Structure formats: C-alpha cells, structure tokens
Amino acid sequence: MTDQAPIADLAEFTPGAGTARQFRDALGCFGTGVTVVTARSGDGPMGMTANSFSAVSLDPALVLWCPAQRSPRHDIFAEAPHFSIHVMAEDQQDLAAGFARAGDDFSAVDWSSSPEGVPLLSGCLARFDCARHAVHDGGDHSIVVGRVIRAALRPGNGLIFKRGRFGGFTDLL
C-alpha cells in the first residue's frame, strides 16, 4: 500500500447532509437481493420491501434486516414478535414494488398464515420465519435481528436491485 492520491476515476467525498445523494448513489453500486418482510399488525397483514437483509449466524440461526425509522411501518416491524423475510424471485418485481409503496394491501397477493399468524407470500425463492431476537439503533434505521424458527427454499433466479433499478441475474454457465 502506498500513500498515493485516490484513483483518478473515483469522485471522493465525505458523507453528510450536502452529499446525501452521492452517498446513496455510491451505496447503489452494490447490487443486492430483494426481500419482502411481512408481519401481523393490529390492523391485519403488513409487508415492506427491503434490500437490507443479511445472515448473521448459523448457530444459532440469526438473520437481520433494517427498516427506516421514518417509515410509517417501522414500529410495526420493530415491535413484531414474529416476522417472515421472503427472498423475491426474478418474476416478483411487481410484488416487491407494491410493498415498497404500501404495505397493507394484500388483496391481489397469494398468501397464507404461519402458525404465528404472520403472512406468508407464495412464489418466493426462500423464506425465513423469525422470532424477534433483538432490535438495535442503526442511525436512521433500526437493525432488526431475527432468530430463524423455520426456513424454506426452491430453485430459481432471484430479483436484484442495483442503482435504483430492479433486474435479474443471468447465470454465466
């Protein structure tokens, strides 16, 4: 490693209020999978699209996701004793986009309930049914850690989000 100047083709900046858009654009360079998280609210089923999903631990089985604190749905998910994280399939872009806009309209969604009463969406690639393990402060988001009590998966291609757009993944083989 040398003490040379940054690579010329990168526009370096310090994250802050004046560079929020640049920071979001830089984060958007990292392609992520797309999930829809569901929970049961006092008013019925609720969903939220999230790309902030990650594995935490295999033993015990823990995963996390990060809802924005400014979201009107934040408290429902941060306080839910149980929730399910659905990994979206490549053909579920409309479903993911719908739950990004509004979370309480399940009228056109094929779903059932888990034994804990959590909405389970049909057609996803994988699902992680969770009991709330911990909730941590994460700046303008909360870090919700779930203990996985059940998981399911099927073959197929996943839905990807990168640079503000949905897309698919093409196998190179």
Short mmCIF file of N, CA and C in Angstrom, two decimals:
data_model
loop_
_atom_site.label_atom_id
_atom_site.label_comp_id
_atom_site.label_asym_id
_atom_site.label_seq_id
_atom_site.Cartn_x
_atom_site.Cartn_y
_atom_site.Cartn_z
N MET A 1 0.85 -1.18 0.00
CA MET A 1 0.00 0.00 0.00
C MET A 1 0.89 1.24 0.00
N THR A 2 0.49 2.24 -0.77
CA THR A 2 1.28 3.46 -0.86
C THR A 2 0.46 4.64 -0.39
N ASP A 3 1.12 5.76 -0.22
CA ASP A 3 0.44 6.99 0.19
C ASP A 3 0.10 7.85 -1.01
N GLN A 4 -0.30 7.23 -2.12
CA GLN A 4 -0.62 7.96 -3.33
C GLN A 4 -2.03 8.53 -3.24
N ALA A 5 -2.33 9.44 -4.14
CA ALA A 5 -3.66 10.05 -4.23
C ALA A 5 -4.69 8.99 -4.64
N PRO A 6 -5.97 9.22 -4.35
CA PRO A 6 -7.01 8.28 -4.76
C PRO A 6 -7.01 8.07 -6.28
N ILE A 7 -7.53 6.95 -6.71
CA ILE A 7 -7.61 6.63 -8.13
C ILE A 7 -8.40 7.73 -8.82
N ALA A 8 -7.90 8.19 -9.95
CA ALA A 8 -8.43 9.37 -10.63
C ALA A 8 -9.88 9.24 -11.07
N ASP A 9 -10.37 8.04 -11.39
CA ASP A 9 -11.73 7.93 -11.89
C ASP A 9 -12.78 7.85 -10.79
N LEU A 10 -12.39 7.90 -9.53
CA LEU A 10 -13.35 7.92 -8.42
C LEU A 10 -13.52 9.34 -7.92
N ALA A 11 -14.77 9.75 -7.72
CA ALA A 11 -15.07 11.08 -7.18
C ALA A 11 -15.21 10.94 -5.67
N GLU A 12 -14.18 11.28 -4.94
CA GLU A 12 -14.16 11.12 -3.49
C GLU A 12 -14.95 12.24 -2.82
N PHE A 13 -15.66 11.90 -1.74
CA PHE A 13 -16.44 12.88 -0.98
C PHE A 13 -16.58 12.41 0.46
N THR A 14 -16.97 13.31 1.32
CA THR A 14 -17.24 12.97 2.71
C THR A 14 -18.76 12.90 2.88
N PRO A 15 -19.29 11.75 3.34
CA PRO A 15 -20.74 11.65 3.54
C PRO A 15 -21.25 12.69 4.53
N GLY A 16 -22.37 13.29 4.22
CA GLY A 16 -23.00 14.29 5.06
C GLY A 16 -24.24 14.83 4.40
N ALA A 17 -24.85 15.83 5.02
CA ALA A 17 -26.11 16.39 4.51
C ALA A 17 -25.98 16.90 3.08
N GLY A 18 -24.86 17.50 2.74
CA GLY A 18 -24.69 18.05 1.40
C GLY A 18 -24.33 17.03 0.34
N THR A 19 -24.00 15.83 0.75
CA THR A 19 -23.62 14.79 -0.21
C THR A 19 -24.50 13.55 -0.07
N ALA A 20 -25.69 13.70 0.47
CA ALA A 20 -26.59 12.55 0.70
C ALA A 20 -26.88 11.80 -0.60
N ARG A 21 -27.14 12.54 -1.69
CA ARG A 21 -27.44 11.88 -2.97
C ARG A 21 -26.23 11.09 -3.47
N GLN A 22 -25.04 11.69 -3.37
CA GLN A 22 -23.83 10.97 -3.79
C GLN A 22 -23.64 9.71 -2.97
N PHE A 23 -23.90 9.78 -1.67
CA PHE A 23 -23.74 8.63 -0.79
C PHE A 23 -24.72 7.52 -1.20
N ARG A 24 -25.98 7.89 -1.46
CA ARG A 24 -26.97 6.90 -1.91
C ARG A 24 -26.55 6.29 -3.24
N ASP A 25 -26.04 7.11 -4.14
CA ASP A 25 -25.58 6.60 -5.44
C ASP A 25 -24.41 5.62 -5.26
N ALA A 26 -23.49 5.94 -4.36
CA ALA A 26 -22.36 5.04 -4.10
C ALA A 26 -22.86 3.72 -3.51
N LEU A 27 -23.78 3.77 -2.56
CA LEU A 27 -24.34 2.55 -1.99
C LEU A 27 -25.07 1.74 -3.05
N GLY A 28 -25.73 2.43 -3.98
CA GLY A 28 -26.47 1.76 -5.05
C GLY A 28 -25.60 0.99 -6.02
N CYS A 29 -24.30 1.19 -5.99
CA CYS A 29 -23.40 0.43 -6.86
C CYS A 29 -23.29 -1.02 -6.41
N PHE A 30 -23.71 -1.30 -5.17
CA PHE A 30 -23.66 -2.66 -4.65
C PHE A 30 -25.01 -3.31 -4.90
N GLY A 31 -25.04 -4.27 -5.81
CA GLY A 31 -26.29 -4.97 -6.11
C GLY A 31 -26.70 -5.86 -4.94
N THR A 32 -27.99 -5.85 -4.62
CA THR A 32 -28.49 -6.66 -3.51
C THR A 32 -29.68 -7.49 -3.97
N GLY A 33 -29.95 -8.51 -3.22
CA GLY A 33 -31.19 -9.24 -3.41
C GLY A 33 -32.34 -8.40 -2.88
N VAL A 34 -33.55 -8.79 -3.23
CA VAL A 34 -34.75 -8.06 -2.81
C VAL A 34 -35.58 -8.98 -1.93
N THR A 35 -36.03 -8.46 -0.80
CA THR A 35 -36.90 -9.21 0.09
C THR A 35 -38.17 -8.44 0.35
N VAL A 36 -39.20 -9.15 0.76
CA VAL A 36 -40.38 -8.53 1.33
C VAL A 36 -40.53 -9.15 2.73
N VAL A 37 -40.57 -8.28 3.72
CA VAL A 37 -40.74 -8.72 5.10
C VAL A 37 -42.20 -8.54 5.45
N THR A 38 -42.78 -9.55 6.09
CA THR A 38 -44.18 -9.49 6.49
C THR A 38 -44.31 -9.70 7.99
N ALA A 39 -45.37 -9.11 8.54
CA ALA A 39 -45.69 -9.28 9.96
C ALA A 39 -47.19 -9.08 10.11
N ARG A 40 -47.70 -9.41 11.26
CA ARG A 40 -49.11 -9.19 11.59
C ARG A 40 -49.18 -7.93 12.43
N SER A 41 -49.98 -6.96 12.00
CA SER A 41 -50.20 -5.74 12.78
C SER A 41 -51.57 -5.83 13.45
N GLY A 42 -51.88 -4.87 14.28
CA GLY A 42 -53.20 -4.82 14.91
C GLY A 42 -54.32 -4.65 13.90
N ASP A 43 -53.98 -4.15 12.71
CA ASP A 43 -54.98 -3.93 11.65
C ASP A 43 -54.95 -5.02 10.58
N GLY A 44 -54.11 -6.04 10.74
CA GLY A 44 -54.05 -7.11 9.75
C GLY A 44 -52.66 -7.30 9.21
N PRO A 45 -52.54 -7.98 8.05
CA PRO A 45 -51.22 -8.27 7.49
C PRO A 45 -50.52 -7.00 7.02
N MET A 46 -49.19 -7.00 7.15
CA MET A 46 -48.39 -5.85 6.74
C MET A 46 -47.14 -6.36 6.03
N GLY A 47 -46.71 -5.64 4.99
CA GLY A 47 -45.50 -6.01 4.26
C GLY A 47 -44.62 -4.80 4.00
N MET A 48 -43.34 -5.04 3.79
CA MET A 48 -42.38 -3.97 3.50
C MET A 48 -41.25 -4.56 2.67
N THR A 49 -40.93 -3.91 1.56
CA THR A 49 -39.82 -4.32 0.72
C THR A 49 -38.51 -3.82 1.34
N ALA A 50 -37.51 -4.69 1.35
CA ALA A 50 -36.22 -4.32 1.93
C ALA A 50 -35.09 -5.02 1.18
N ASN A 51 -33.99 -4.31 0.99
CA ASN A 51 -32.81 -4.95 0.43
C ASN A 51 -31.69 -5.00 1.46
N SER A 52 -32.01 -4.69 2.70
CA SER A 52 -31.02 -4.67 3.78
C SER A 52 -31.02 -5.97 4.57
N PHE A 53 -31.09 -7.08 3.90
CA PHE A 53 -31.14 -8.40 4.52
C PHE A 53 -29.75 -9.00 4.57
N SER A 54 -29.43 -9.69 5.68
CA SER A 54 -28.13 -10.35 5.78
C SER A 54 -28.20 -11.49 6.77
N ALA A 55 -27.41 -12.51 6.52
CA ALA A 55 -27.21 -13.57 7.50
C ALA A 55 -26.32 -13.02 8.61
N VAL A 56 -26.57 -13.47 9.84
CA VAL A 56 -25.77 -13.06 10.98
C VAL A 56 -25.00 -14.25 11.55
N SER A 57 -25.70 -15.37 11.75
CA SER A 57 -25.11 -16.51 12.44
C SER A 57 -25.79 -17.80 11.97
N LEU A 58 -25.01 -18.87 11.89
CA LEU A 58 -25.56 -20.19 11.58
C LEU A 58 -26.02 -20.90 12.85
N ASP A 59 -25.32 -20.68 13.97
CA ASP A 59 -25.66 -21.36 15.22
C ASP A 59 -25.47 -20.39 16.38
N PRO A 60 -26.55 -19.78 16.85
CA PRO A 60 -27.92 -20.02 16.42
C PRO A 60 -28.20 -19.37 15.07
N ALA A 61 -29.27 -19.81 14.43
CA ALA A 61 -29.65 -19.28 13.12
C ALA A 61 -30.24 -17.88 13.30
N LEU A 62 -29.47 -16.85 12.90
CA LEU A 62 -29.90 -15.46 13.02
C LEU A 62 -29.74 -14.74 11.69
N VAL A 63 -30.70 -13.88 11.37
CA VAL A 63 -30.65 -13.01 10.20
C VAL A 63 -31.01 -11.60 10.66
N LEU A 64 -30.74 -10.62 9.79
CA LEU A 64 -31.13 -9.25 10.13
C LEU A 64 -31.66 -8.53 8.90
N TRP A 65 -32.40 -7.47 9.18
CA TRP A 65 -32.83 -6.53 8.15
C TRP A 65 -32.98 -5.18 8.83
N CYS A 66 -33.07 -4.10 8.04
CA CYS A 66 -33.01 -2.76 8.61
C CYS A 66 -34.11 -1.85 8.07
N PRO A 67 -35.25 -1.72 8.77
CA PRO A 67 -36.29 -0.79 8.32
C PRO A 67 -35.92 0.66 8.67
N ALA A 68 -36.30 1.57 7.79
CA ALA A 68 -36.07 3.00 8.02
C ALA A 68 -36.95 3.50 9.15
N GLN A 69 -36.38 4.25 10.06
CA GLN A 69 -37.15 4.76 11.20
C GLN A 69 -38.21 5.76 10.77
N ARG A 70 -38.03 6.42 9.64
CA ARG A 70 -39.03 7.40 9.18
C ARG A 70 -40.24 6.73 8.52
N SER A 71 -40.14 5.44 8.24
CA SER A 71 -41.25 4.73 7.60
C SER A 71 -42.44 4.65 8.55
N PRO A 72 -43.64 4.89 8.05
CA PRO A 72 -44.83 4.73 8.91
C PRO A 72 -45.03 3.29 9.36
N ARG A 73 -44.37 2.34 8.71
CA ARG A 73 -44.47 0.93 9.07
C ARG A 73 -43.37 0.48 10.04
N HIS A 74 -42.42 1.35 10.32
CA HIS A 74 -41.27 0.98 11.14
C HIS A 74 -41.66 0.32 12.46
N ASP A 75 -42.51 0.96 13.23
CA ASP A 75 -42.82 0.46 14.57
C ASP A 75 -43.51 -0.91 14.53
N ILE A 76 -44.33 -1.13 13.52
CA ILE A 76 -44.99 -2.44 13.39
C ILE A 76 -43.94 -3.53 13.29
N PHE A 77 -42.93 -3.31 12.46
CA PHE A 77 -41.91 -4.34 12.25
C PHE A 77 -40.89 -4.41 13.39
N ALA A 78 -40.51 -3.27 13.93
CA ALA A 78 -39.53 -3.27 15.03
C ALA A 78 -40.11 -3.91 16.29
N GLU A 79 -41.42 -3.86 16.44
CA GLU A 79 -42.07 -4.40 17.64
C GLU A 79 -42.71 -5.77 17.41
N ALA A 80 -42.74 -6.26 16.19
CA ALA A 80 -43.39 -7.54 15.90
C ALA A 80 -42.66 -8.69 16.58
N PRO A 81 -43.39 -9.53 17.32
CA PRO A 81 -42.73 -10.68 17.95
C PRO A 81 -42.30 -11.74 16.93
N HIS A 82 -42.98 -11.78 15.78
CA HIS A 82 -42.65 -12.71 14.70
C HIS A 82 -42.75 -11.98 13.36
N PHE A 83 -41.92 -12.36 12.43
CA PHE A 83 -41.96 -11.80 11.07
C PHE A 83 -41.36 -12.83 10.13
N SER A 84 -41.63 -12.67 8.83
CA SER A 84 -41.06 -13.55 7.81
C SER A 84 -40.37 -12.70 6.76
N ILE A 85 -39.21 -13.15 6.34
CA ILE A 85 -38.43 -12.49 5.29
C ILE A 85 -38.50 -13.38 4.06
N HIS A 86 -39.05 -12.83 2.98
CA HIS A 86 -39.23 -13.55 1.72
C HIS A 86 -38.22 -13.05 0.70
N VAL A 87 -37.38 -13.95 0.17
CA VAL A 87 -36.44 -13.60 -0.88
C VAL A 87 -37.21 -13.67 -2.20
N MET A 88 -37.30 -12.53 -2.89
CA MET A 88 -38.12 -12.43 -4.09
C MET A 88 -37.48 -13.12 -5.29
N ALA A 89 -38.33 -13.80 -6.05
CA ALA A 89 -37.93 -14.41 -7.32
C ALA A 89 -37.88 -13.34 -8.41
N GLU A 90 -37.18 -13.65 -9.46
CA GLU A 90 -36.99 -12.71 -10.57
C GLU A 90 -38.32 -12.19 -11.14
N ASP A 91 -39.35 -13.01 -11.11
CA ASP A 91 -40.65 -12.60 -11.68
C ASP A 91 -41.56 -11.91 -10.66
N GLN A 92 -41.04 -11.55 -9.49
CA GLN A 92 -41.86 -10.91 -8.46
C GLN A 92 -41.58 -9.42 -8.29
N GLN A 93 -41.12 -8.78 -9.36
CA GLN A 93 -40.82 -7.35 -9.31
C GLN A 93 -42.06 -6.53 -8.95
N ASP A 94 -43.21 -6.84 -9.53
CA ASP A 94 -44.43 -6.07 -9.23
C ASP A 94 -44.82 -6.20 -7.76
N LEU A 95 -44.67 -7.40 -7.21
CA LEU A 95 -44.98 -7.61 -5.81
C LEU A 95 -44.04 -6.79 -4.92
N ALA A 96 -42.74 -6.83 -5.22
CA ALA A 96 -41.77 -6.06 -4.45
C ALA A 96 -42.03 -4.56 -4.56
N ALA A 97 -42.33 -4.09 -5.77
CA ALA A 97 -42.62 -2.67 -5.96
C ALA A 97 -43.89 -2.25 -5.21
N GLY A 98 -44.88 -3.11 -5.20
CA GLY A 98 -46.12 -2.81 -4.49
C GLY A 98 -45.91 -2.65 -3.00
N PHE A 99 -45.13 -3.55 -2.40
CA PHE A 99 -44.87 -3.45 -0.97
C PHE A 99 -43.88 -2.34 -0.63
N ALA A 100 -43.14 -1.84 -1.62
CA ALA A 100 -42.29 -0.67 -1.39
C ALA A 100 -43.16 0.59 -1.25
N ARG A 101 -44.29 0.61 -1.96
CA ARG A 101 -45.19 1.78 -1.91
C ARG A 101 -46.14 1.73 -0.71
N ALA A 102 -46.78 0.60 -0.51
CA ALA A 102 -47.79 0.45 0.56
C ALA A 102 -47.71 -0.96 1.11
N GLY A 103 -47.94 -1.10 2.39
CA GLY A 103 -47.75 -2.39 3.00
C GLY A 103 -48.97 -3.12 3.45
N ASP A 104 -50.14 -2.49 3.33
CA ASP A 104 -51.33 -3.12 3.90
C ASP A 104 -52.31 -3.68 2.88
N ASP A 105 -51.97 -3.62 1.60
CA ASP A 105 -52.88 -4.11 0.57
C ASP A 105 -52.46 -5.50 0.12
N PHE A 106 -53.12 -6.51 0.66
CA PHE A 106 -52.85 -7.90 0.31
C PHE A 106 -53.95 -8.45 -0.61
N SER A 107 -54.80 -7.58 -1.14
CA SER A 107 -55.96 -8.04 -1.91
C SER A 107 -55.59 -8.81 -3.18
N ALA A 108 -54.48 -8.48 -3.81
CA ALA A 108 -54.08 -9.16 -5.05
C ALA A 108 -52.89 -10.09 -4.83
N VAL A 109 -52.64 -10.43 -3.56
CA VAL A 109 -51.46 -11.23 -3.21
C VAL A 109 -51.91 -12.63 -2.79
N ASP A 110 -51.21 -13.64 -3.30
CA ASP A 110 -51.45 -15.02 -2.89
C ASP A 110 -50.64 -15.26 -1.61
N TRP A 111 -51.36 -15.44 -0.49
CA TRP A 111 -50.66 -15.62 0.78
C TRP A 111 -51.47 -16.51 1.71
N SER A 112 -50.78 -17.02 2.72
CA SER A 112 -51.40 -17.80 3.78
C SER A 112 -50.79 -17.31 5.09
N SER A 113 -51.17 -17.92 6.20
CA SER A 113 -50.65 -17.51 7.51
C SER A 113 -49.76 -18.61 8.10
N SER A 114 -48.71 -18.17 8.77
CA SER A 114 -47.85 -19.10 9.51
C SER A 114 -48.57 -19.49 10.80
N PRO A 115 -48.07 -20.50 11.52
CA PRO A 115 -48.68 -20.83 12.81
C PRO A 115 -48.69 -19.64 13.79
N GLU A 116 -47.78 -18.68 13.60
CA GLU A 116 -47.73 -17.49 14.45
C GLU A 116 -48.61 -16.36 13.93
N GLY A 117 -49.30 -16.59 12.81
CA GLY A 117 -50.18 -15.58 12.23
C GLY A 117 -49.51 -14.60 11.29
N VAL A 118 -48.26 -14.87 10.91
CA VAL A 118 -47.52 -13.99 10.00
C VAL A 118 -47.91 -14.33 8.56
N PRO A 119 -48.14 -13.31 7.72
CA PRO A 119 -48.44 -13.57 6.30
C PRO A 119 -47.25 -14.20 5.59
N LEU A 120 -47.53 -15.28 4.84
CA LEU A 120 -46.51 -15.99 4.06
C LEU A 120 -46.85 -15.83 2.59
N LEU A 121 -45.95 -15.24 1.83
CA LEU A 121 -46.18 -14.97 0.41
C LEU A 121 -45.81 -16.18 -0.44
N SER A 122 -46.63 -16.47 -1.43
CA SER A 122 -46.38 -17.57 -2.35
C SER A 122 -45.37 -17.14 -3.42
N GLY A 123 -44.62 -18.11 -3.93
CA GLY A 123 -43.77 -17.88 -5.10
C GLY A 123 -42.37 -17.37 -4.81
N CYS A 124 -42.03 -17.10 -3.58
CA CYS A 124 -40.70 -16.58 -3.30
C CYS A 124 -39.65 -17.68 -3.43
N LEU A 125 -38.37 -17.29 -3.54
CA LEU A 125 -37.28 -18.26 -3.67
C LEU A 125 -36.91 -18.89 -2.34
N ALA A 126 -36.97 -18.10 -1.28
CA ALA A 126 -36.64 -18.58 0.05
C ALA A 126 -37.45 -17.77 1.05
N ARG A 127 -37.66 -18.38 2.22
CA ARG A 127 -38.40 -17.68 3.28
C ARG A 127 -37.77 -18.04 4.61
N PHE A 128 -37.66 -17.03 5.46
CA PHE A 128 -37.13 -17.20 6.80
C PHE A 128 -38.18 -16.71 7.79
N ASP A 129 -38.79 -17.64 8.52
CA ASP A 129 -39.78 -17.30 9.54
C ASP A 129 -39.01 -17.06 10.84
N CYS A 130 -39.21 -15.90 11.43
CA CYS A 130 -38.36 -15.47 12.53
C CYS A 130 -39.14 -15.06 13.77
N ALA A 131 -38.50 -15.25 14.91
CA ALA A 131 -38.93 -14.65 16.17
C ALA A 131 -37.96 -13.50 16.43
N ARG A 132 -38.49 -12.35 16.88
CA ARG A 132 -37.62 -11.20 17.15
C ARG A 132 -36.59 -11.60 18.20
N HIS A 133 -35.33 -11.38 17.88
CA HIS A 133 -34.23 -11.71 18.78
C HIS A 133 -33.69 -10.44 19.44
N ALA A 134 -33.55 -9.36 18.64
CA ALA A 134 -33.04 -8.10 19.16
C ALA A 134 -33.36 -6.99 18.16
N VAL A 135 -33.42 -5.76 18.66
CA VAL A 135 -33.56 -4.58 17.81
C VAL A 135 -32.52 -3.58 18.31
N HIS A 136 -31.71 -3.09 17.37
CA HIS A 136 -30.63 -2.16 17.72
C HIS A 136 -30.81 -0.85 16.94
N ASP A 137 -30.31 0.24 17.51
CA ASP A 137 -30.29 1.51 16.81
C ASP A 137 -29.26 1.42 15.69
N GLY A 138 -29.63 1.91 14.52
CA GLY A 138 -28.71 1.93 13.39
C GLY A 138 -28.78 3.26 12.67
N GLY A 139 -28.65 4.36 13.39
CA GLY A 139 -28.74 5.68 12.77
C GLY A 139 -30.17 5.97 12.39
N ASP A 140 -30.45 6.21 11.11
CA ASP A 140 -31.82 6.49 10.68
C ASP A 140 -32.59 5.22 10.36
N HIS A 141 -32.01 4.07 10.66
CA HIS A 141 -32.67 2.78 10.51
C HIS A 141 -32.58 2.03 11.84
N SER A 142 -33.37 0.99 11.98
CA SER A 142 -33.22 0.05 13.09
C SER A 142 -32.65 -1.24 12.51
N ILE A 143 -31.89 -1.94 13.32
CA ILE A 143 -31.34 -3.24 12.93
C ILE A 143 -32.17 -4.29 13.66
N VAL A 144 -33.00 -4.99 12.92
CA VAL A 144 -33.89 -6.00 13.49
C VAL A 144 -33.26 -7.37 13.26
N VAL A 145 -32.93 -8.04 14.35
CA VAL A 145 -32.32 -9.36 14.28
C VAL A 145 -33.40 -10.40 14.59
N GLY A 146 -33.52 -11.38 13.73
CA GLY A 146 -34.49 -12.43 13.92
C GLY A 146 -33.83 -13.78 14.13
N ARG A 147 -34.38 -14.57 15.05
CA ARG A 147 -33.96 -15.96 15.23
C ARG A 147 -34.82 -16.79 14.29
N VAL A 148 -34.22 -17.48 13.36
CA VAL A 148 -34.96 -18.24 12.36
C VAL A 148 -35.53 -19.50 13.01
N ILE A 149 -36.86 -19.61 12.96
CA ILE A 149 -37.52 -20.78 13.53
C ILE A 149 -37.93 -21.79 12.45
N ARG A 150 -38.04 -21.32 11.20
CA ARG A 150 -38.32 -22.17 10.04
C ARG A 150 -37.72 -21.49 8.81
N ALA A 151 -37.31 -22.30 7.84
CA ALA A 151 -36.83 -21.76 6.57
C ALA A 151 -37.34 -22.65 5.46
N ALA A 152 -37.46 -22.08 4.27
CA ALA A 152 -37.92 -22.82 3.09
C ALA A 152 -37.19 -22.25 1.87
N LEU A 153 -36.99 -23.08 0.84
CA LEU A 153 -36.38 -22.61 -0.38
C LEU A 153 -36.82 -23.45 -1.57
N ARG A 154 -36.62 -22.88 -2.76
CA ARG A 154 -36.90 -23.57 -4.02
C ARG A 154 -35.89 -23.10 -5.06
N PRO A 155 -35.73 -23.84 -6.15
CA PRO A 155 -34.82 -23.39 -7.22
C PRO A 155 -35.39 -22.16 -7.94
N GLY A 156 -34.52 -21.43 -8.59
CA GLY A 156 -34.94 -20.29 -9.40
C GLY A 156 -33.96 -19.14 -9.31
N ASN A 157 -34.23 -18.10 -10.08
CA ASN A 157 -33.40 -16.90 -10.09
C ASN A 157 -34.02 -15.82 -9.22
N GLY A 158 -33.16 -15.05 -8.57
CA GLY A 158 -33.62 -14.01 -7.67
C GLY A 158 -33.75 -12.65 -8.32
N LEU A 159 -34.53 -11.81 -7.66
CA LEU A 159 -34.70 -10.42 -8.07
C LEU A 159 -33.57 -9.60 -7.46
N ILE A 160 -32.95 -8.76 -8.27
CA ILE A 160 -31.80 -7.96 -7.85
C ILE A 160 -32.17 -6.48 -7.92
N PHE A 161 -31.59 -5.69 -7.00
CA PHE A 161 -31.76 -4.24 -7.01
C PHE A 161 -30.39 -3.60 -7.04
N LYS A 162 -30.18 -2.74 -8.05
CA LYS A 162 -28.89 -2.05 -8.20
C LYS A 162 -29.11 -0.73 -8.90
N ARG A 163 -28.48 0.30 -8.37
CA ARG A 163 -28.56 1.66 -8.95
C ARG A 163 -30.00 2.10 -9.19
N GLY A 164 -30.85 1.80 -8.20
CA GLY A 164 -32.23 2.27 -8.25
C GLY A 164 -33.15 1.49 -9.18
N ARG A 165 -32.68 0.34 -9.68
CA ARG A 165 -33.50 -0.42 -10.62
C ARG A 165 -33.54 -1.89 -10.23
N PHE A 166 -34.66 -2.53 -10.54
CA PHE A 166 -34.80 -3.96 -10.38
C PHE A 166 -34.26 -4.65 -11.61
N GLY A 167 -33.79 -5.87 -11.45
CA GLY A 167 -33.33 -6.67 -12.57
C GLY A 167 -33.19 -8.12 -12.16
N GLY A 168 -32.70 -8.91 -13.06
CA GLY A 168 -32.50 -10.33 -12.80
C GLY A 168 -31.03 -10.67 -12.79
N PHE A 169 -30.77 -11.94 -12.66
CA PHE A 169 -29.41 -12.43 -12.64
C PHE A 169 -29.29 -13.50 -13.71
N THR A 170 -28.30 -13.36 -14.57
CA THR A 170 -28.09 -14.33 -15.63
C THR A 170 -26.92 -15.23 -15.26
N ASP A 171 -27.17 -16.53 -15.26
CA ASP A 171 -26.10 -17.49 -14.97
C ASP A 171 -25.05 -17.40 -16.06
N LEU A 172 -23.80 -17.47 -15.68
CA LEU A 172 -22.70 -17.40 -16.64
C LEU A 172 -22.35 -18.76 -17.21
N LEU A 173 -22.85 -19.81 -16.63
CA LEU A 173 -22.52 -21.17 -17.10
C LEU A 173 -23.49 -21.64 -18.15
#
